[in-house]
Every structure is written in structure tokens, then in C-alpha cells.
JSON list of C-alpha atoms in Angstrom, two decimals:
[
{"chain": "A", "resi": 144, "resn": "UNK", "atom": "CA", "xyz": [-18.82, 27.09, -8.41]},
{"chain": "A", "resi": 145, "resn": "UNK", "atom": "CA", "xyz": [-21.39, 24.07, -7.07]},
{"chain": "A", "resi": 146, "resn": "UNK", "atom": "CA", "xyz": [-20.93, 21.89, -3.89]},
{"chain": "A", "resi": 147, "resn": "UNK", "atom": "CA", "xyz": [-18.60, 18.64, -5.89]},
{"chain": "A", "resi": 148, "resn": "UNK", "atom": "CA", "xyz": [-16.01, 21.31, -7.39]},
{"chain": "A", "resi": 149, "resn": "UNK", "atom": "CA", "xyz": [-15.84, 23.29, -3.94]},
{"chain": "A", "resi": 150, "resn": "UNK", "atom": "CA", "xyz": [-14.89, 19.36, -2.18]},
{"chain": "A", "resi": 151, "resn": "UNK", "atom": "CA", "xyz": [-12.73, 18.28, -5.00]},
{"chain": "A", "resi": 152, "resn": "UNK", "atom": "CA", "xyz": [-9.44, 19.77, -2.87]},
{"chain": "A", "resi": 153, "resn": "UNK", "atom": "CA", "xyz": [-11.00, 17.72, -0.51]},
{"chain": "A", "resi": 154, "resn": "UNK", "atom": "CA", "xyz": [-11.11, 14.36, -3.04]},
{"chain": "A", "resi": 155, "resn": "UNK", "atom": "CA", "xyz": [-7.67, 15.56, -4.70]},
{"chain": "A", "resi": 156, "resn": "UNK", "atom": "CA", "xyz": [-6.01, 14.87, -0.74]},
{"chain": "A", "resi": 157, "resn": "UNK", "atom": "CA", "xyz": [-7.76, 12.39, 0.22]},
{"chain": "A", "resi": 158, "resn": "UNK", "atom": "CA", "xyz": [-6.33, 10.44, -3.10]},
{"chain": "A", "resi": 159, "resn": "UNK", "atom": "CA", "xyz": [-2.78, 12.12, -2.50]},
{"chain": "A", "resi": 160, "resn": "UNK", "atom": "CA", "xyz": [-2.80, 10.23, 1.06]},
{"chain": "A", "resi": 161, "resn": "UNK", "atom": "CA", "xyz": [-3.64, 6.98, -0.64]},
{"chain": "A", "resi": 162, "resn": "UNK", "atom": "CA", "xyz": [-1.17, 7.27, -3.32]},
{"chain": "A", "resi": 163, "resn": "UNK", "atom": "CA", "xyz": [1.68, 8.06, -0.43]},
{"chain": "A", "resi": 164, "resn": "UNK", "atom": "CA", "xyz": [0.58, 4.96, 1.48]},
{"chain": "A", "resi": 165, "resn": "UNK", "atom": "CA", "xyz": [0.35, 2.69, -1.35]},
{"chain": "A", "resi": 166, "resn": "UNK", "atom": "CA", "xyz": [3.54, 4.01, -2.73]},
{"chain": "A", "resi": 167, "resn": "UNK", "atom": "CA", "xyz": [5.20, 3.03, 1.40]},
{"chain": "A", "resi": 168, "resn": "UNK", "atom": "CA", "xyz": [3.33, -0.34, 1.14]},
{"chain": "A", "resi": 169, "resn": "UNK", "atom": "CA", "xyz": [4.99, -1.29, -2.11]},
{"chain": "A", "resi": 170, "resn": "UNK", "atom": "CA", "xyz": [8.82, -0.18, -0.57]},
{"chain": "A", "resi": 171, "resn": "UNK", "atom": "CA", "xyz": [8.18, -1.57, 2.46]},
{"chain": "A", "resi": 172, "resn": "UNK", "atom": "CA", "xyz": [7.36, -5.00, 0.75]},
{"chain": "A", "resi": 173, "resn": "UNK", "atom": "CA", "xyz": [10.43, -4.36, -1.25]},
{"chain": "A", "resi": 174, "resn": "UNK", "atom": "CA", "xyz": [13.09, -3.90, 1.52]},
{"chain": "A", "resi": 175, "resn": "UNK", "atom": "CA", "xyz": [11.11, -6.83, 2.93]},
{"chain": "A", "resi": 176, "resn": "UNK", "atom": "CA", "xyz": [11.56, -9.33, -0.14]},
{"chain": "A", "resi": 177, "resn": "UNK", "atom": "CA", "xyz": [15.81, -7.95, 0.08]},
{"chain": "A", "resi": 178, "resn": "UNK", "atom": "CA", "xyz": [15.75, -8.68, 3.41]},
{"chain": "A", "resi": 179, "resn": "UNK", "atom": "CA", "xyz": [13.86, -12.48, 3.27]},
{"chain": "A", "resi": 180, "resn": "UNK", "atom": "CA", "xyz": [16.82, -12.85, 0.18]},
{"chain": "A", "resi": 181, "resn": "UNK", "atom": "CA", "xyz": [19.56, -12.10, 2.22]},
{"chain": "A", "resi": 182, "resn": "UNK", "atom": "CA", "xyz": [18.23, -13.93, 4.75]},
{"chain": "A", "resi": 183, "resn": "UNK", "atom": "CA", "xyz": [17.98, -17.14, 2.70]},
{"chain": "A", "resi": 184, "resn": "UNK", "atom": "CA", "xyz": [21.66, -16.21, 1.01]},
{"chain": "A", "resi": 185, "resn": "UNK", "atom": "CA", "xyz": [22.94, -16.21, 4.66]},
{"chain": "A", "resi": 186, "resn": "UNK", "atom": "CA", "xyz": [21.19, -19.89, 5.51]},
{"chain": "A", "resi": 187, "resn": "UNK", "atom": "CA", "xyz": [22.36, -20.93, 2.02]},
{"chain": "A", "resi": 188, "resn": "UNK", "atom": "CA", "xyz": [26.09, -19.98, 2.73]},
{"chain": "A", "resi": 189, "resn": "UNK", "atom": "CA", "xyz": [26.30, -21.34, 6.28]},
{"chain": "A", "resi": 190, "resn": "UNK", "atom": "CA", "xyz": [24.71, -24.87, 5.74]},
{"chain": "A", "resi": 191, "resn": "UNK", "atom": "CA", "xyz": [27.32, -24.72, 2.37]},
{"chain": "A", "resi": 192, "resn": "UNK", "atom": "CA", "xyz": [30.25, -24.53, 5.46]},
{"chain": "A", "resi": 193, "resn": "UNK", "atom": "CA", "xyz": [28.92, -26.91, 7.93]},
{"chain": "A", "resi": 194, "resn": "UNK", "atom": "CA", "xyz": [28.68, -29.85, 4.57]},
{"chain": "A", "resi": 195, "resn": "UNK", "atom": "CA", "xyz": [32.68, -28.55, 4.77]},
{"chain": "A", "resi": 196, "resn": "UNK", "atom": "CA", "xyz": [33.24, -28.94, 8.82]},
{"chain": "A", "resi": 197, "resn": "UNK", "atom": "CA", "xyz": [31.44, -32.08, 8.38]},
{"chain": "A", "resi": 198, "resn": "UNK", "atom": "CA", "xyz": [33.49, -32.79, 5.17]},
{"chain": "A", "resi": 199, "resn": "UNK", "atom": "CA", "xyz": [36.44, -31.08, 7.04]},
{"chain": "A", "resi": 200, "resn": "UNK", "atom": "CA", "xyz": [36.39, -33.30, 10.31]},
{"chain": "A", "resi": 201, "resn": "UNK", "atom": "CA", "xyz": [36.00, -36.45, 8.78]},
{"chain": "A", "resi": 202, "resn": "UNK", "atom": "CA", "xyz": [39.74, -35.51, 6.50]},
{"chain": "A", "resi": 203, "resn": "UNK", "atom": "CA", "xyz": [41.18, -35.13, 9.52]},
{"chain": "A", "resi": 204, "resn": "UNK", "atom": "CA", "xyz": [42.12, -31.15, 9.81]},
{"chain": "A", "resi": 205, "resn": "UNK", "atom": "CA", "xyz": [44.37, -29.71, 12.99]},
{"chain": "A", "resi": 206, "resn": "UNK", "atom": "CA", "xyz": [42.08, -28.82, 16.12]},
{"chain": "A", "resi": 207, "resn": "UNK", "atom": "CA", "xyz": [42.91, -25.52, 15.05]},
{"chain": "A", "resi": 208, "resn": "UNK", "atom": "CA", "xyz": [41.57, -24.82, 11.89]},
{"chain": "A", "resi": 209, "resn": "UNK", "atom": "CA", "xyz": [38.47, -26.97, 13.79]},
{"chain": "A", "resi": 210, "resn": "UNK", "atom": "CA", "xyz": [38.27, -24.03, 16.43]},
{"chain": "A", "resi": 211, "resn": "UNK", "atom": "CA", "xyz": [38.26, -21.62, 13.68]},
{"chain": "A", "resi": 212, "resn": "UNK", "atom": "CA", "xyz": [35.92, -23.00, 11.91]},
{"chain": "A", "resi": 213, "resn": "UNK", "atom": "CA", "xyz": [33.76, -23.57, 14.74]},
{"chain": "A", "resi": 214, "resn": "UNK", "atom": "CA", "xyz": [34.06, -20.31, 15.91]},
{"chain": "A", "resi": 215, "resn": "UNK", "atom": "CA", "xyz": [32.76, -18.37, 12.09]},
{"chain": "A", "resi": 216, "resn": "UNK", "atom": "CA", "xyz": [30.21, -21.26, 12.19]},
{"chain": "A", "resi": 217, "resn": "UNK", "atom": "CA", "xyz": [28.93, -19.30, 15.43]},
{"chain": "A", "resi": 218, "resn": "UNK", "atom": "CA", "xyz": [29.31, -15.82, 13.75]},
{"chain": "A", "resi": 219, "resn": "UNK", "atom": "CA", "xyz": [27.55, -17.38, 10.98]},
{"chain": "A", "resi": 220, "resn": "UNK", "atom": "CA", "xyz": [24.65, -18.36, 13.45]},
{"chain": "A", "resi": 221, "resn": "UNK", "atom": "CA", "xyz": [24.25, -15.28, 14.72]},
{"chain": "A", "resi": 222, "resn": "UNK", "atom": "CA", "xyz": [24.47, -13.58, 11.65]},
{"chain": "A", "resi": 223, "resn": "UNK", "atom": "CA", "xyz": [21.69, -16.02, 10.34]},
{"chain": "A", "resi": 224, "resn": "UNK", "atom": "CA", "xyz": [19.85, -15.07, 14.07]},
{"chain": "A", "resi": 225, "resn": "UNK", "atom": "CA", "xyz": [19.90, -11.27, 13.29]},
{"chain": "A", "resi": 226, "resn": "UNK", "atom": "CA", "xyz": [18.55, -11.51, 9.65]},
{"chain": "A", "resi": 227, "resn": "UNK", "atom": "CA", "xyz": [15.34, -14.11, 11.07]},
{"chain": "A", "resi": 228, "resn": "UNK", "atom": "CA", "xyz": [15.31, -10.21, 13.29]},
{"chain": "A", "resi": 229, "resn": "UNK", "atom": "CA", "xyz": [15.46, -8.06, 10.48]},
{"chain": "A", "resi": 230, "resn": "UNK", "atom": "CA", "xyz": [12.64, -10.39, 8.53]},
{"chain": "A", "resi": 231, "resn": "UNK", "atom": "CA", "xyz": [10.12, -10.17, 11.43]},
{"chain": "A", "resi": 232, "resn": "UNK", "atom": "CA", "xyz": [10.54, -6.29, 12.06]},
{"chain": "A", "resi": 233, "resn": "UNK", "atom": "CA", "xyz": [10.26, -5.49, 8.26]},
{"chain": "A", "resi": 234, "resn": "UNK", "atom": "CA", "xyz": [7.15, -8.52, 8.26]},
{"chain": "A", "resi": 235, "resn": "UNK", "atom": "CA", "xyz": [5.75, -5.91, 11.19]},
{"chain": "A", "resi": 236, "resn": "UNK", "atom": "CA", "xyz": [6.54, -3.17, 9.30]},
{"chain": "A", "resi": 237, "resn": "UNK", "atom": "CA", "xyz": [4.12, -4.32, 6.34]},
{"chain": "A", "resi": 238, "resn": "UNK", "atom": "CA", "xyz": [1.56, -5.33, 8.53]},
{"chain": "A", "resi": 239, "resn": "UNK", "atom": "CA", "xyz": [1.58, -1.28, 9.61]},
{"chain": "A", "resi": 240, "resn": "UNK", "atom": "CA", "xyz": [1.99, -0.15, 6.27]},
{"chain": "A", "resi": 241, "resn": "UNK", "atom": "CA", "xyz": [-0.87, -2.08, 4.87]},
{"chain": "A", "resi": 242, "resn": "UNK", "atom": "CA", "xyz": [-2.89, -1.09, 7.82]},
{"chain": "A", "resi": 243, "resn": "UNK", "atom": "CA", "xyz": [-2.79, 2.75, 7.50]},
{"chain": "A", "resi": 244, "resn": "UNK", "atom": "CA", "xyz": [-3.02, 2.32, 3.03]},
{"chain": "A", "resi": 245, "resn": "UNK", "atom": "CA", "xyz": [-6.46, -0.11, 4.14]},
{"chain": "A", "resi": 246, "resn": "UNK", "atom": "CA", "xyz": [-7.62, 2.79, 5.63]},
{"chain": "A", "resi": 247, "resn": "UNK", "atom": "CA", "xyz": [-6.46, 5.69, 3.18]},
{"chain": "A", "resi": 248, "resn": "UNK", "atom": "CA", "xyz": [-8.46, 3.51, 1.37]},
{"chain": "A", "resi": 249, "resn": "UNK", "atom": "CA", "xyz": [-11.40, 3.16, 3.12]},
{"chain": "A", "resi": 250, "resn": "UNK", "atom": "CA", "xyz": [-11.16, 6.83, 3.58]},
{"chain": "A", "resi": 251, "resn": "UNK", "atom": "CA", "xyz": [-10.28, 8.25, 0.04]},
{"chain": "A", "resi": 252, "resn": "UNK", "atom": "CA", "xyz": [-13.64, 5.72, -1.42]},
{"chain": "A", "resi": 253, "resn": "UNK", "atom": "CA", "xyz": [-16.07, 7.31, 1.70]},
{"chain": "A", "resi": 254, "resn": "UNK", "atom": "CA", "xyz": [-14.80, 10.60, 0.32]},
{"chain": "A", "resi": 255, "resn": "UNK", "atom": "CA", "xyz": [-15.22, 9.57, -3.73]},
{"chain": "A", "resi": 256, "resn": "UNK", "atom": "CA", "xyz": [-18.95, 8.24, -2.49]},
{"chain": "A", "resi": 257, "resn": "UNK", "atom": "CA", "xyz": [-19.46, 11.74, -0.68]},
{"chain": "A", "resi": 258, "resn": "UNK", "atom": "CA", "xyz": [-18.44, 13.57, -3.86]},
{"chain": "A", "resi": 259, "resn": "UNK", "atom": "CA", "xyz": [-20.15, 11.20, -6.16]},
{"chain": "A", "resi": 260, "resn": "UNK", "atom": "CA", "xyz": [-23.33, 11.74, -4.56]},
{"chain": "A", "resi": 261, "resn": "UNK", "atom": "CA", "xyz": [-23.24, 15.46, -4.73]},
{"chain": "A", "resi": 262, "resn": "UNK", "atom": "CA", "xyz": [-23.06, 15.33, -8.28]},
{"chain": "A", "resi": 263, "resn": "UNK", "atom": "CA", "xyz": [-26.02, 13.04, -8.62]},
{"chain": "A", "resi": 264, "resn": "UNK", "atom": "CA", "xyz": [-27.81, 15.90, -5.85]},
{"chain": "A", "resi": 265, "resn": "UNK", "atom": "CA", "xyz": [-26.33, 18.61, -8.52]},
{"chain": "A", "resi": 266, "resn": "UNK", "atom": "CA", "xyz": [-27.71, 16.29, -11.56]},
{"chain": "A", "resi": 267, "resn": "UNK", "atom": "CA", "xyz": [-31.02, 16.13, -10.32]},
{"chain": "A", "resi": 268, "resn": "UNK", "atom": "CA", "xyz": [-32.03, 19.71, -9.31]},
{"chain": "A", "resi": 269, "resn": "UNK", "atom": "CA", "xyz": [-30.42, 20.80, -13.16]},
{"chain": "A", "resi": 270, "resn": "UNK", "atom": "CA", "xyz": [-33.09, 18.74, -14.36]},
{"chain": "A", "resi": 271, "resn": "UNK", "atom": "CA", "xyz": [-35.63, 19.71, -11.42]},
{"chain": "A", "resi": 272, "resn": "UNK", "atom": "CA", "xyz": [-34.72, 23.40, -12.95]},
{"chain": "A", "resi": 273, "resn": "UNK", "atom": "CA", "xyz": [-34.92, 22.51, -16.79]},
{"chain": "A", "resi": 274, "resn": "UNK", "atom": "CA", "xyz": [-38.25, 20.67, -16.03]},
{"chain": "A", "resi": 275, "resn": "UNK", "atom": "CA", "xyz": [-39.93, 23.76, -14.10]},
{"chain": "A", "resi": 276, "resn": "UNK", "atom": "CA", "xyz": [-38.65, 26.49, -16.70]},
{"chain": "A", "resi": 277, "resn": "UNK", "atom": "CA", "xyz": [-40.02, 23.89, -19.27]},
{"chain": "A", "resi": 278, "resn": "UNK", "atom": "CA", "xyz": [-43.82, 23.42, -17.66]},
{"chain": "A", "resi": 279, "resn": "UNK", "atom": "CA", "xyz": [-43.35, 26.93, -17.57]},
{"chain": "A", "resi": 280, "resn": "UNK", "atom": "CA", "xyz": [-43.05, 27.54, -20.73]},
{"chain": "A", "resi": 281, "resn": "UNK", "atom": "CA", "xyz": [-45.60, 25.06, -21.49]},
{"chain": "A", "resi": 282, "resn": "UNK", "atom": "CA", "xyz": [-47.92, 26.97, -19.75]},
{"chain": "A", "resi": 283, "resn": "UNK", "atom": "CA", "xyz": [-47.72, 29.92, -20.97]},
{"chain": "A", "resi": 284, "resn": "UNK", "atom": "CA", "xyz": [-50.52, 31.82, -22.89]},
{"chain": "A", "resi": 285, "resn": "UNK", "atom": "CA", "xyz": [-49.58, 31.56, -26.45]},
{"chain": "A", "resi": 286, "resn": "UNK", "atom": "CA", "xyz": [-50.18, 34.68, -28.47]},
{"chain": "A", "resi": 287, "resn": "UNK", "atom": "CA", "xyz": [-51.63, 34.16, -31.85]},
{"chain": "A", "resi": 288, "resn": "UNK", "atom": "CA", "xyz": [-50.62, 35.73, -35.00]}
]
């Protein structure tokens, strides 16, 4: 078994780690996108309710209804802030996962390069061996029949 063949499991493990890191990065990005969409929905929802609040104030709602609307808007503001924190955490997680993927990718490329060098060395050794055999064969005295 050649060195490059013995090295294949190392290469396979390195490729698997890179693939897994890429998969986790994709999942992380999907989570981030979902968190950002939730934030956008909450902000639209809050904007609509603020508009209703302004209209209700000029329409002359009762104080109790205005207070309820204010409490609801306060809880909506709190939900928006919590969602902003969730987006921030998801962004941080994605940055860390991207860093892990880049590290795994770098290692995988280095392992691939080593494997390629091994194959090239083996190819050159094979060529030299064939050339040596060919030279030895050419130097043999030929029998005359």
C-alpha cells in the first residue's frame, strides 16, 4: 500500500470535518435569517400599533383603553428588544461558526496538498524506476541469432 493510500483516511476525516462545519454554518445562517425575519415582523407590528395609538388618541378613546394600548406597546417594545438581542446572539454564533469552518477548510486544503504531494512523489518514483529498468534493459548485451 502506498503512502498516499494510507493517507486517504486522514484526508477523508479532514473533508468530513470541513463538510460538517459548512453544514453547521448553513444551519446557523438559516437561524439568523429566521431571527431577523421575526424582528422585522415585530417591528412592523409595533409600527402598526403606534399608528393605531396615535389615531386612537385623536379619536378620543377612553383613558382605560389608551392605558391598555400603552401597556401593550410597552410589552411590544420589550419583545422587539429581546428579539434584537436574539439576532445579535445569532450573528455572533454565525461569526464563530464561520471562523470554525474557515479553520476546517484551511486544514482540509493543507491535507489535500500533502496528499497531492505524496501522489506526485509516488508518480516520480514510478517514472524513475521505469526509466532505470528501461536503461538497464537497453544496456544489456543483445544476443545475435
